[in-house]
Tab-separated table of C-alpha atoms and ligand atoms in Angstrom:
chain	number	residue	atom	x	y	z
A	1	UNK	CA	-24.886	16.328	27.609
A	2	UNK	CA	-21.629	15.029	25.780
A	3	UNK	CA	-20.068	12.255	27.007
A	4	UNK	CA	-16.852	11.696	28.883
A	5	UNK	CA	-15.959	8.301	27.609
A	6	UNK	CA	-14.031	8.610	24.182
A	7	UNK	CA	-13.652	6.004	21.730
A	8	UNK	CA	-11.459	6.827	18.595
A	9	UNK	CA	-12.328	4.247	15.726
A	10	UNK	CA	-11.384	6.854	12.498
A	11	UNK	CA	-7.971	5.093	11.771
A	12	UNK	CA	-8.583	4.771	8.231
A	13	UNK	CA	-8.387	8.541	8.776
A	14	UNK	CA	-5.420	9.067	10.509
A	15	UNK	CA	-3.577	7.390	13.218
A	16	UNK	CA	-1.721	8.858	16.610
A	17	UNK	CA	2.076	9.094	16.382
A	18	UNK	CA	3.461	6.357	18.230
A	19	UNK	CA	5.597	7.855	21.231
A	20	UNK	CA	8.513	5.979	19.984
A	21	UNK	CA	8.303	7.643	16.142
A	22	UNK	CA	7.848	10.949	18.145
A	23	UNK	CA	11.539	10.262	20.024
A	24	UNK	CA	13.043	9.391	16.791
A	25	UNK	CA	12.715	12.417	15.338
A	26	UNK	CA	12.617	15.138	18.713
A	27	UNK	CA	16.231	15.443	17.969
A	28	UNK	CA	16.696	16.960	14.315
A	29	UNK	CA	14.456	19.750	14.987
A	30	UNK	CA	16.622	21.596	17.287
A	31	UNK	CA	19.948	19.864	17.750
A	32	UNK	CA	20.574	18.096	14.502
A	33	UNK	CA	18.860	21.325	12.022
A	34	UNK	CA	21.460	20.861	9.374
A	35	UNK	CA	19.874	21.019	5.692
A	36	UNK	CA	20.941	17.782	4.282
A	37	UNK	CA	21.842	19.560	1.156
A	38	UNK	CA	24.736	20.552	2.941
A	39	UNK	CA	28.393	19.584	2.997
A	40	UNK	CA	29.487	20.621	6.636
A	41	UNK	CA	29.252	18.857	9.699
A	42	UNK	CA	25.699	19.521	10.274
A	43	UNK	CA	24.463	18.957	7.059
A	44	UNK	CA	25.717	15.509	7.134
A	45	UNK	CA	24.245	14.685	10.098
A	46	UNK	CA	20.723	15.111	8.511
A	47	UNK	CA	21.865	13.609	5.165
A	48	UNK	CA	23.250	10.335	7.133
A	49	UNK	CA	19.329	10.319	9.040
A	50	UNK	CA	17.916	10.593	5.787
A	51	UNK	CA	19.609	8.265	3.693
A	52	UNK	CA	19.201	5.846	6.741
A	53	UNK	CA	15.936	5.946	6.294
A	54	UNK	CA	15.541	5.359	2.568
A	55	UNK	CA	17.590	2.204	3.320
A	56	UNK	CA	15.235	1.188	5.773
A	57	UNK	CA	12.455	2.116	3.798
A	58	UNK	CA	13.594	0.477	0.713
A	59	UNK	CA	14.229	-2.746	3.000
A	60	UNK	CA	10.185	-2.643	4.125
A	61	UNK	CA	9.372	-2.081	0.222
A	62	UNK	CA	12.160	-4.552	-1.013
A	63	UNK	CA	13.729	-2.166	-3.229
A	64	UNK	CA	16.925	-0.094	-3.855
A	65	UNK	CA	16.922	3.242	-1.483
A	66	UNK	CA	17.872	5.370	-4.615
A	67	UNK	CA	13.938	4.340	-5.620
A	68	UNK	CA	12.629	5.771	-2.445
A	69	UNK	CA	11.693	9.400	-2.826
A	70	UNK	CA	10.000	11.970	-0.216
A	71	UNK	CA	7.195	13.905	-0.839
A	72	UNK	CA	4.191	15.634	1.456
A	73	UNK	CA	2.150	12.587	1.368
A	74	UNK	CA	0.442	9.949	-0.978
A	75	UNK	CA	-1.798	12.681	-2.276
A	76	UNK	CA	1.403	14.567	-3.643
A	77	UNK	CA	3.053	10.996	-4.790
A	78	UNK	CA	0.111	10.024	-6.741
A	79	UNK	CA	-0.561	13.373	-8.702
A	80	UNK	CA	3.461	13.094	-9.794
A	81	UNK	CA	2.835	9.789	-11.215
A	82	UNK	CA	-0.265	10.329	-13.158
A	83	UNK	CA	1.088	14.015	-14.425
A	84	UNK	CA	4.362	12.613	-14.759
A	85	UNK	CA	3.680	9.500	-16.847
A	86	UNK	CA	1.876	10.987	-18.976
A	87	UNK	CA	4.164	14.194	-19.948
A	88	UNK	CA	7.062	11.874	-20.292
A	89	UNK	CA	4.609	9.896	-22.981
A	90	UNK	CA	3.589	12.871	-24.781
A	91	UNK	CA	7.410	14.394	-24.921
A	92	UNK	CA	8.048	10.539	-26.531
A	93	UNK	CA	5.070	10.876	-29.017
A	94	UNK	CA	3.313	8.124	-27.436
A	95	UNK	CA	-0.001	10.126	-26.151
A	96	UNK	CA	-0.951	10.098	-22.681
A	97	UNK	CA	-3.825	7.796	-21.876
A	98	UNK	CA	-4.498	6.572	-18.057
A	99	UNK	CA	-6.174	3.675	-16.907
A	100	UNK	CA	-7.450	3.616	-13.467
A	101	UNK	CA	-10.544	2.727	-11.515
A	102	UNK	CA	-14.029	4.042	-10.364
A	103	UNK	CA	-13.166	3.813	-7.057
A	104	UNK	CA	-10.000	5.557	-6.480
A	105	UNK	CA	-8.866	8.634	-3.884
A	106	UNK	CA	-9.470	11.714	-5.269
A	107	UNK	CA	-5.872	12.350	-4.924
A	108	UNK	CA	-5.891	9.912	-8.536
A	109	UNK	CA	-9.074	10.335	-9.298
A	110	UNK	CA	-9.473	14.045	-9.700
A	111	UNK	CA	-5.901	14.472	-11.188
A	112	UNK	CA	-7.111	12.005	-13.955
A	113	UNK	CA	-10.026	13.975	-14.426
A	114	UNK	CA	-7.812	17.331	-15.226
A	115	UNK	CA	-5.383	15.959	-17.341
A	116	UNK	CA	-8.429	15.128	-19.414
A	117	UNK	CA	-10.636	18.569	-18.950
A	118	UNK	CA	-8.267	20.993	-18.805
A	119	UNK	CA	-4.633	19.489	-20.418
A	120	UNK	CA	-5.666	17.554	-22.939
A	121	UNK	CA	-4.793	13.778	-21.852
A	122	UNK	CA	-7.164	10.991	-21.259
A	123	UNK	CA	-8.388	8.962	-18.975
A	124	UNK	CA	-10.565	5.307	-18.839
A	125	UNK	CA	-12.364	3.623	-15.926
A	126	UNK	CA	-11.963	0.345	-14.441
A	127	UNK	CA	-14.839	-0.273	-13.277
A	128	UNK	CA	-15.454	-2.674	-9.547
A	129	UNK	CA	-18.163	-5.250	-8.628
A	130	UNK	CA	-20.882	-5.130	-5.944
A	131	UNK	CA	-17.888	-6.144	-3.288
A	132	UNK	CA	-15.462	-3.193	-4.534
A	133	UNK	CA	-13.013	-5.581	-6.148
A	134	UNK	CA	-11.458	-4.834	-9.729
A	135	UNK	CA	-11.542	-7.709	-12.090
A	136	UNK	CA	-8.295	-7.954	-14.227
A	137	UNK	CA	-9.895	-9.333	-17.384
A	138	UNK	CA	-11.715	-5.691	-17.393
A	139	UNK	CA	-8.364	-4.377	-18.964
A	140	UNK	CA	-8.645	-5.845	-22.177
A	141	UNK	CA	-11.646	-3.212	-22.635
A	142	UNK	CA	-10.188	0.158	-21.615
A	143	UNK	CA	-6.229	-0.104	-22.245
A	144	UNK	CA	-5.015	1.235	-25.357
A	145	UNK	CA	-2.058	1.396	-27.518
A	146	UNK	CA	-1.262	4.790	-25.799
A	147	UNK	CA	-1.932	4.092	-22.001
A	148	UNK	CA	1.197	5.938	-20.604
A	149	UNK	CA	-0.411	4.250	-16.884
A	150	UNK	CA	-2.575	2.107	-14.803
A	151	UNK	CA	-3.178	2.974	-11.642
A	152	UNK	CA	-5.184	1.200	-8.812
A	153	UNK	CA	-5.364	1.261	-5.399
A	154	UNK	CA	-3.636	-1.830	-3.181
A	155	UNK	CA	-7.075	-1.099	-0.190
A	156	UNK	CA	-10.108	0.875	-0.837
A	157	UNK	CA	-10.584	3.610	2.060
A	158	UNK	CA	-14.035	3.320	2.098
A	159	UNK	CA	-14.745	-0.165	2.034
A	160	UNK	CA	-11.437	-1.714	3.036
A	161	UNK	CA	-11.809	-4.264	-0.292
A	162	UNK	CA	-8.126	-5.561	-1.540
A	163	UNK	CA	-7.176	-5.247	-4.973
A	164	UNK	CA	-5.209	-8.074	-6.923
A	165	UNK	CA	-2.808	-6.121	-7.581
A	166	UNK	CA	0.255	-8.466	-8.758
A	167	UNK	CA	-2.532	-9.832	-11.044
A	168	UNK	CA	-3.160	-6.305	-12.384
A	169	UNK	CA	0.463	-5.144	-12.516
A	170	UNK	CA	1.124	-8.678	-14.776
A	171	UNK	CA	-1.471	-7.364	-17.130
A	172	UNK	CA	-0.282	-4.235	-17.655
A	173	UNK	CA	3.081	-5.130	-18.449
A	174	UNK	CA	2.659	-7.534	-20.628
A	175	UNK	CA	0.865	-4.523	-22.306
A	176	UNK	CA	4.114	-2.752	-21.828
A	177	UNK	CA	2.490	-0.333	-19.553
A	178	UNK	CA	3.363	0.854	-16.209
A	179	UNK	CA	1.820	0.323	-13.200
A	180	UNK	CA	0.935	2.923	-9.657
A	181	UNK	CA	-0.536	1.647	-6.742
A	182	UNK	CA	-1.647	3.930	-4.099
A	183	UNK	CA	-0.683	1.489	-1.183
A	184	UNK	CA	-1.772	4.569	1.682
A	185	UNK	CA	-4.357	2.323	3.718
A	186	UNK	CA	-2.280	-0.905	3.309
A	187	UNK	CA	0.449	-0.277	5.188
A	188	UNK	CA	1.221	-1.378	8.402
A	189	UNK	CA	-1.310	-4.346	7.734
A	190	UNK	CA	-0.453	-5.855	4.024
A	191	UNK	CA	2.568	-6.585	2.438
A	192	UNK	CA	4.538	-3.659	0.601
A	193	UNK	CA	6.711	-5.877	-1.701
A	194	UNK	CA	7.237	-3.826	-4.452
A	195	UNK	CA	8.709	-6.989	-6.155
A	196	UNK	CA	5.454	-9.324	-4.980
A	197	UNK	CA	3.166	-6.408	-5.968
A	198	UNK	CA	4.973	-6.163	-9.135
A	199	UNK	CA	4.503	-2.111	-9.510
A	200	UNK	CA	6.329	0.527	-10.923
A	201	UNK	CA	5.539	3.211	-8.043
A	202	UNK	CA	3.831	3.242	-5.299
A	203	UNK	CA	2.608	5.820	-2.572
A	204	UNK	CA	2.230	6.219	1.348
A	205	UNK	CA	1.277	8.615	3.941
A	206	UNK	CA	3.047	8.462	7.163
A	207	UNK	CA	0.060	9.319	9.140
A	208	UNK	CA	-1.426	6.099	8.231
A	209	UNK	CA	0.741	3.565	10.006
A	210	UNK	CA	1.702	6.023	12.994
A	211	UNK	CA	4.180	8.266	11.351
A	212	UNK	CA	3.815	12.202	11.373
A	213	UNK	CA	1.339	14.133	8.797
A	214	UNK	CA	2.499	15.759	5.622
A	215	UNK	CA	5.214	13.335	4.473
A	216	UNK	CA	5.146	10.503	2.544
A	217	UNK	CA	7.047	8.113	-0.169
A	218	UNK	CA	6.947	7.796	-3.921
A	219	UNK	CA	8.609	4.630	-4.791
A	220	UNK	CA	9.412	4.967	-8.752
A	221	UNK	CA	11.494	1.496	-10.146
A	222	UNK	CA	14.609	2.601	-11.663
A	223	UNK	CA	14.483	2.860	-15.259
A	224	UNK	CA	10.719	4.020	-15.259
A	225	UNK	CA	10.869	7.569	-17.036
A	226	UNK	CA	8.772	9.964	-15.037
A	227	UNK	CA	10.298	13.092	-16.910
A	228	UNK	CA	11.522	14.355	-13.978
A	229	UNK	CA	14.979	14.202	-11.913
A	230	UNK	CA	14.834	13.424	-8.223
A	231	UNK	CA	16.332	16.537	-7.254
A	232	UNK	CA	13.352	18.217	-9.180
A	233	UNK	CA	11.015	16.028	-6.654
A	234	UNK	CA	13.084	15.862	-3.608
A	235	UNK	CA	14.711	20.205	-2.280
A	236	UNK	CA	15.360	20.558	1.069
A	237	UNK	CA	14.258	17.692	2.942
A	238	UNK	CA	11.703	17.392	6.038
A	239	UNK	CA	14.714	15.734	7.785
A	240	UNK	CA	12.241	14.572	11.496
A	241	UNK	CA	9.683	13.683	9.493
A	242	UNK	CA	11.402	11.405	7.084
A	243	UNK	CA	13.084	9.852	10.602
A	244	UNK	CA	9.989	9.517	11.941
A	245	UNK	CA	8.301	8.127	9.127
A	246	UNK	CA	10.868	5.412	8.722
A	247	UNK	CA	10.791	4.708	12.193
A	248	UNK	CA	7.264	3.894	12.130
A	249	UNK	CA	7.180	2.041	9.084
A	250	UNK	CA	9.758	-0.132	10.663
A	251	UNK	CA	7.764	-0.486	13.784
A	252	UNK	CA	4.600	-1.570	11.968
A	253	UNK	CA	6.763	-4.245	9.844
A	254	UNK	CA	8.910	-5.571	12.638
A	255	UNK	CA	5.582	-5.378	14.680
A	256	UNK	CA	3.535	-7.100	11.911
A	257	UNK	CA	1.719	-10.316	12.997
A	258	UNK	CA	0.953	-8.901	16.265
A	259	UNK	CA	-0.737	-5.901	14.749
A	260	UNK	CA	-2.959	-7.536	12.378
A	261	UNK	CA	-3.717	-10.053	14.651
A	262	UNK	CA	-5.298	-7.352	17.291
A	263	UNK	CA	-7.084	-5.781	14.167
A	264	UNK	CA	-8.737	-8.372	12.784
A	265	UNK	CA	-9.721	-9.856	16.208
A	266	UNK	CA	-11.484	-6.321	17.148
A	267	UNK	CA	-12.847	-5.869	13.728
A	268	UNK	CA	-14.213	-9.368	13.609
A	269	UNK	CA	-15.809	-8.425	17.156
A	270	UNK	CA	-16.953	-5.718	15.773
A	271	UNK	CA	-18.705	-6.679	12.627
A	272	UNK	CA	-20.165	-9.796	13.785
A	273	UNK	CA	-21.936	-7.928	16.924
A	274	UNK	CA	-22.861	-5.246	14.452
A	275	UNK	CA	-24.657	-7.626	12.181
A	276	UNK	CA	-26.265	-9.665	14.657
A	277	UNK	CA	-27.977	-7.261	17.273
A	278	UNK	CA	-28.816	-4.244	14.547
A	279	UNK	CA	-31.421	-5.029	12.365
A	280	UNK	CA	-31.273	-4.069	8.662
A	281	UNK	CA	-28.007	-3.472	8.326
A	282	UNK	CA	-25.257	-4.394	5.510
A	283	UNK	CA	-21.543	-4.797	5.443
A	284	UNK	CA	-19.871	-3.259	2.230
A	285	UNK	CA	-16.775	-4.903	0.714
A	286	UNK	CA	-15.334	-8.228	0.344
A	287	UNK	CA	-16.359	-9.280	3.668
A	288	UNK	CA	-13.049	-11.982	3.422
A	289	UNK	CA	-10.761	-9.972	1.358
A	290	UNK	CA	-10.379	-6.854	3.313
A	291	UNK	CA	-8.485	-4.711	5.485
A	292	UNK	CA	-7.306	-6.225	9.017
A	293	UNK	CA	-8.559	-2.828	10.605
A	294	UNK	CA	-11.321	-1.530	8.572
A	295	UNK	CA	-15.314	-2.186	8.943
A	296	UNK	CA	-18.266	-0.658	6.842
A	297	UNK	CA	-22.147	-1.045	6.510
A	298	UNK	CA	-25.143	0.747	5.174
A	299	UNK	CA	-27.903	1.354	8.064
A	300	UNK	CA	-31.436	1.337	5.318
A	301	UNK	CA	-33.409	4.363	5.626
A	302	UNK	CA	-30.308	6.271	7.880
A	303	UNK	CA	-28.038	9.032	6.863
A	304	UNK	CA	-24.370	8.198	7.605
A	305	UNK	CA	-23.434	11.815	8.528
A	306	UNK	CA	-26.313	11.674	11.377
A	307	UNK	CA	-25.319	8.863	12.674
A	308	UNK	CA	-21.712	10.120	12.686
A	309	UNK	CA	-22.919	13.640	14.709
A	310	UNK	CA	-24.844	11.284	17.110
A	311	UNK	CA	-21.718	9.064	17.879
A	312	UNK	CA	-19.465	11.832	18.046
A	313	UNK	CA	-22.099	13.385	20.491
A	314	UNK	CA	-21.587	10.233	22.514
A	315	UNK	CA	-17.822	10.301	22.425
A	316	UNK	CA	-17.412	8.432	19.276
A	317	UNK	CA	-15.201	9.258	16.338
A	318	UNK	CA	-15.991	7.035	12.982
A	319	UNK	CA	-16.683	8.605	9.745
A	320	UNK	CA	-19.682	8.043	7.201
A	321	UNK	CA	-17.025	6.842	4.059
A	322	UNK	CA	-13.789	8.472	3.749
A	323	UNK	CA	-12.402	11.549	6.247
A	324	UNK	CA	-12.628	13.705	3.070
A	325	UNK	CA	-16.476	13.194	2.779
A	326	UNK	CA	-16.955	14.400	6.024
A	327	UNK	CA	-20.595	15.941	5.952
A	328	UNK	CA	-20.605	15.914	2.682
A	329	UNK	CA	-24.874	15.167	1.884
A	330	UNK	CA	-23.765	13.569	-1.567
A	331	UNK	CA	-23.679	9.655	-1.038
A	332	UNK	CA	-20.544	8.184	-1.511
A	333	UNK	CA	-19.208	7.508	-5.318
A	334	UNK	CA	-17.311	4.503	-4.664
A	335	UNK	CA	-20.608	3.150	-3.170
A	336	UNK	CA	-22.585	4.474	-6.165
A	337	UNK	CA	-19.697	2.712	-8.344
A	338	UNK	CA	-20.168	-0.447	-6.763
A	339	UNK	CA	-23.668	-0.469	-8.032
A	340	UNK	CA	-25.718	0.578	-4.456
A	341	UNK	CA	-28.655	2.963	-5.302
A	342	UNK	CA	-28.595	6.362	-4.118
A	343	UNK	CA	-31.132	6.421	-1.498
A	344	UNK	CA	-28.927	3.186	0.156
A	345	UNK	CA	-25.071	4.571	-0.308
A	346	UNK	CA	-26.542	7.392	2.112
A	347	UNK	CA	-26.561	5.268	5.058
A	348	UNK	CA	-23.042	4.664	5.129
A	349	UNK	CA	-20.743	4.237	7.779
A	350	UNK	CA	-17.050	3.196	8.360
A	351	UNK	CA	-15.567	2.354	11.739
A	352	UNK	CA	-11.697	1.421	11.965
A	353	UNK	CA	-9.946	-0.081	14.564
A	354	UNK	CA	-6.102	0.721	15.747
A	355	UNK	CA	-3.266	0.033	17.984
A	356	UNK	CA	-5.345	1.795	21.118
A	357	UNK	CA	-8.901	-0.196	20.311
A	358	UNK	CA	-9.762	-2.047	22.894
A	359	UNK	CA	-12.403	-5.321	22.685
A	360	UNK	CA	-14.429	-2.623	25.541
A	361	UNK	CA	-13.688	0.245	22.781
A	362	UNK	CA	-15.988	-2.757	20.473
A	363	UNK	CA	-18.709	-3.272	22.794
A	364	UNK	CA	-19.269	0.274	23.750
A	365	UNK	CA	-19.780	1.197	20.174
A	366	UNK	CA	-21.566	-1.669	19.258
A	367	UNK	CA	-24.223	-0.479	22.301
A	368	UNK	CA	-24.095	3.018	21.342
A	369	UNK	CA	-24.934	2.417	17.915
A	370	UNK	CA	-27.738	0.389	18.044
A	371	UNK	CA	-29.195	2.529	20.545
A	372	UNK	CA	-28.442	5.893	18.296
A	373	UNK	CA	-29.762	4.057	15.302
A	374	UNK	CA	-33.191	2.489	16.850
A	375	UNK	CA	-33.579	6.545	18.123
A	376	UNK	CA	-33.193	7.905	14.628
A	377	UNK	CA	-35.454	4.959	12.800
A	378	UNK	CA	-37.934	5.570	15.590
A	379	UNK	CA	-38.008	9.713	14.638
A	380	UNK	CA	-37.918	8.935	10.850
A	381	UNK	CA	-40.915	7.077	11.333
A	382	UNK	CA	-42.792	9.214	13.362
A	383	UNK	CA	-41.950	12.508	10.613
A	384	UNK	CA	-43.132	10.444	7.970
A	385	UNK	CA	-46.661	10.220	9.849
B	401	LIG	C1	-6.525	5.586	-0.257
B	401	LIG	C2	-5.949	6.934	0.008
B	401	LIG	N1	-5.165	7.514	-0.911
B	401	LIG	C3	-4.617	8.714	-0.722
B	401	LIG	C4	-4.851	9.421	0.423
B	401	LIG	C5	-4.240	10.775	0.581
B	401	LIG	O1	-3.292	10.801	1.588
B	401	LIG	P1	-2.744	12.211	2.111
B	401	LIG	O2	-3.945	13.014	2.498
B	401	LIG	O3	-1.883	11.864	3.271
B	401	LIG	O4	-1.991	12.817	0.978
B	401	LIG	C6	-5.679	8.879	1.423
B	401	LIG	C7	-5.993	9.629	2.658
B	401	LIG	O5	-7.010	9.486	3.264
B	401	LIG	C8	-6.234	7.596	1.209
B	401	LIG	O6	-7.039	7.010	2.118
């Protein structure tokens, strides 16, 4: 029978909107519906909530709001870049090679892998170590005189590993090449300095730090030819959303040190009562340099999607690598890229904590688990008899 007791640990997935985003924007669906295209009264209603926002946006990212830019999400933001960066190279005669690495979203991933199958680009691989990370020097290999971008991710979804990404950026310009970071599972938990970072765009997804679904940001640095003009990225504008999403992103960076504090205390929880009362099981990442929120192991001789039906069964939402795998039988790639043999990467399984987790939320889970594992090593065994 299922179980009443729910336990939500799939943040890495998506978040709840916080109540308090949700107010923000009640009011320009139905009061304030002017299209902020618009001169009249109305109209400039929404285009005063919108521009708001980019300035409070831009203050979070540390950059002008005329380099803020709305789109449906990150997965949107990051297929502009790579398809725009590299059409603006080719219209200058300069080719249209991108750099990025083995471990990216598909969102970057599989647009790279188009521009080079079907539209006649190119793209190279970075490629990570056993912990996820990228290693800088590994540039010198696969950048070329007509890389038109470099694009890594700030957090791996899968295995919560941080990138050095003002190490990376540094490389690539003194290459002369610009540099995309999709920043989607940093936010709300790492810093979005756009100047620190030292990138040329970066992307976001509201519905990771308690925004809305289906909008996000593009931050392009002035100056950085994309080949296209904001009003060919920008039309009419999702005028609640965009309030909403800048009301959480100011929430999560005015509400910073608390946050990651909670995180990392129930992920710590988490993790070390994971490792220490389930036998043969791994963490996957930098176990030091990762995300506040996000935990991730291998269970040997398990399949991740199992386990994830058997939790869910008992009330418990996680995910076997990234939401998009979702039952998905393939192991994961970034696992595969970080050098894990097949038959291992199949026991995957991530479990991220939020704003609601709870240290009972921890323990809960942590009892489930090992119980749901032990069942389904115990029936492994006896099929293979
Ligand atoms: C690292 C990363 N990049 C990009 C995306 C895509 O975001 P969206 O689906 O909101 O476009 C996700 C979503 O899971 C993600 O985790």
């Amino acid at each position: 029978m299922a179980s009443r007791r729910r336990v939500y640990l799939d943040y890495s997935a998506t978040t709840p909107t916080d109540p308090r985003v949700l107010d923000s924007m009640l009011p320009y669906f139905a009061a304030e519906y002017g299209n902020a295209r618009s001169s009249h009264g109305l109209g400039r209603v929404a285009t005063a909530a919108v521009e708001q926002s980019r300035e409070q946006i831009a203050k979070v990212l540390n950059c002008q709001p005329s380099e803020i830019y709305f789109t449906s999400g990150a997965s949107a933001s990051g297929n502009l870049v790579l398809r725009g960066a590299v059409w603006s190279a080719r219209q200058q005669g300069r080719g249209g090679h991108i750099v990025t690495s083995t471990i990216e979203h598909s969102a970057v991933l599989k647009t790279a892998e188009q521009l080079e199958n079907v539209m006649g680009f190119s793209y190279s691989l970075l490629s990570v170590d056993r912990l996820g990370s990228v290693h800088p020097a590994g540039l010198s290999a696969v950048s070329r005189a007509d890389t038109a971008l470099i694009s890594v991710m700030l957090v791996n979804n899968e295995v919560g590993t941080i990138q050095p990404i003002s190490t990376l950026s540094a490389e690539a310009h003194a290459r002369n090449i610009p540099f995309h970071t999709d920043a989607v599972q940093a936010a709300g938990q790492l810093s979005l300095d756009v100047q620190t970072l030292g990138v040329d765009f970066l992307s976001l997804s509201a519905h990771k730090f308690y925004g809305p679904k289906g909008i996000g940001i593009l931050y392009a640095r002035s100056g950085v030819d994309l080949g296209l003009e904001p009003s060919e990225i920008e039309a009419t504008l999702n005028v609640p959303f965009i309030v909403g999403m800048s009301k959480a992103l100011e929430l999560a960076y005015a509400e910073l040190d608390e946050r990651v504090a909670h995180f990392t205390s129930l992920r710590d929880r988490l993790i070390g009562s994971v490792l220490s009362r389930i036998p043969d099981v791994h963490l996957t990442g930098n176990p030091l340099n990762r995300l506040p929120s996000h935990a991730s192991f291998l269970f040997a001789g398990l399949d991740g999607n199992a386990l994830v039906t058997h939790l869910d069964m008992r009330g418990i939402a996680a995910s076997s690598a990234s939401a998009c795998k979702t039952g998905n039988p393939e192991p994961s790639s970034v696992l595969l890229a970080m050098g894990y043999p097949r038959k291992d990467a199949l026991g995957s399984l991530r479990l991220t904590v939020g704003l609601h987790t709870t240290p009972e939320d921890i323990d809960y889970t942590v009892d489930v688990l090992s119980d749901v594992v032990e069942k389904l090593r115990k029936l492994n065994r006896e099929m293979a008899l």
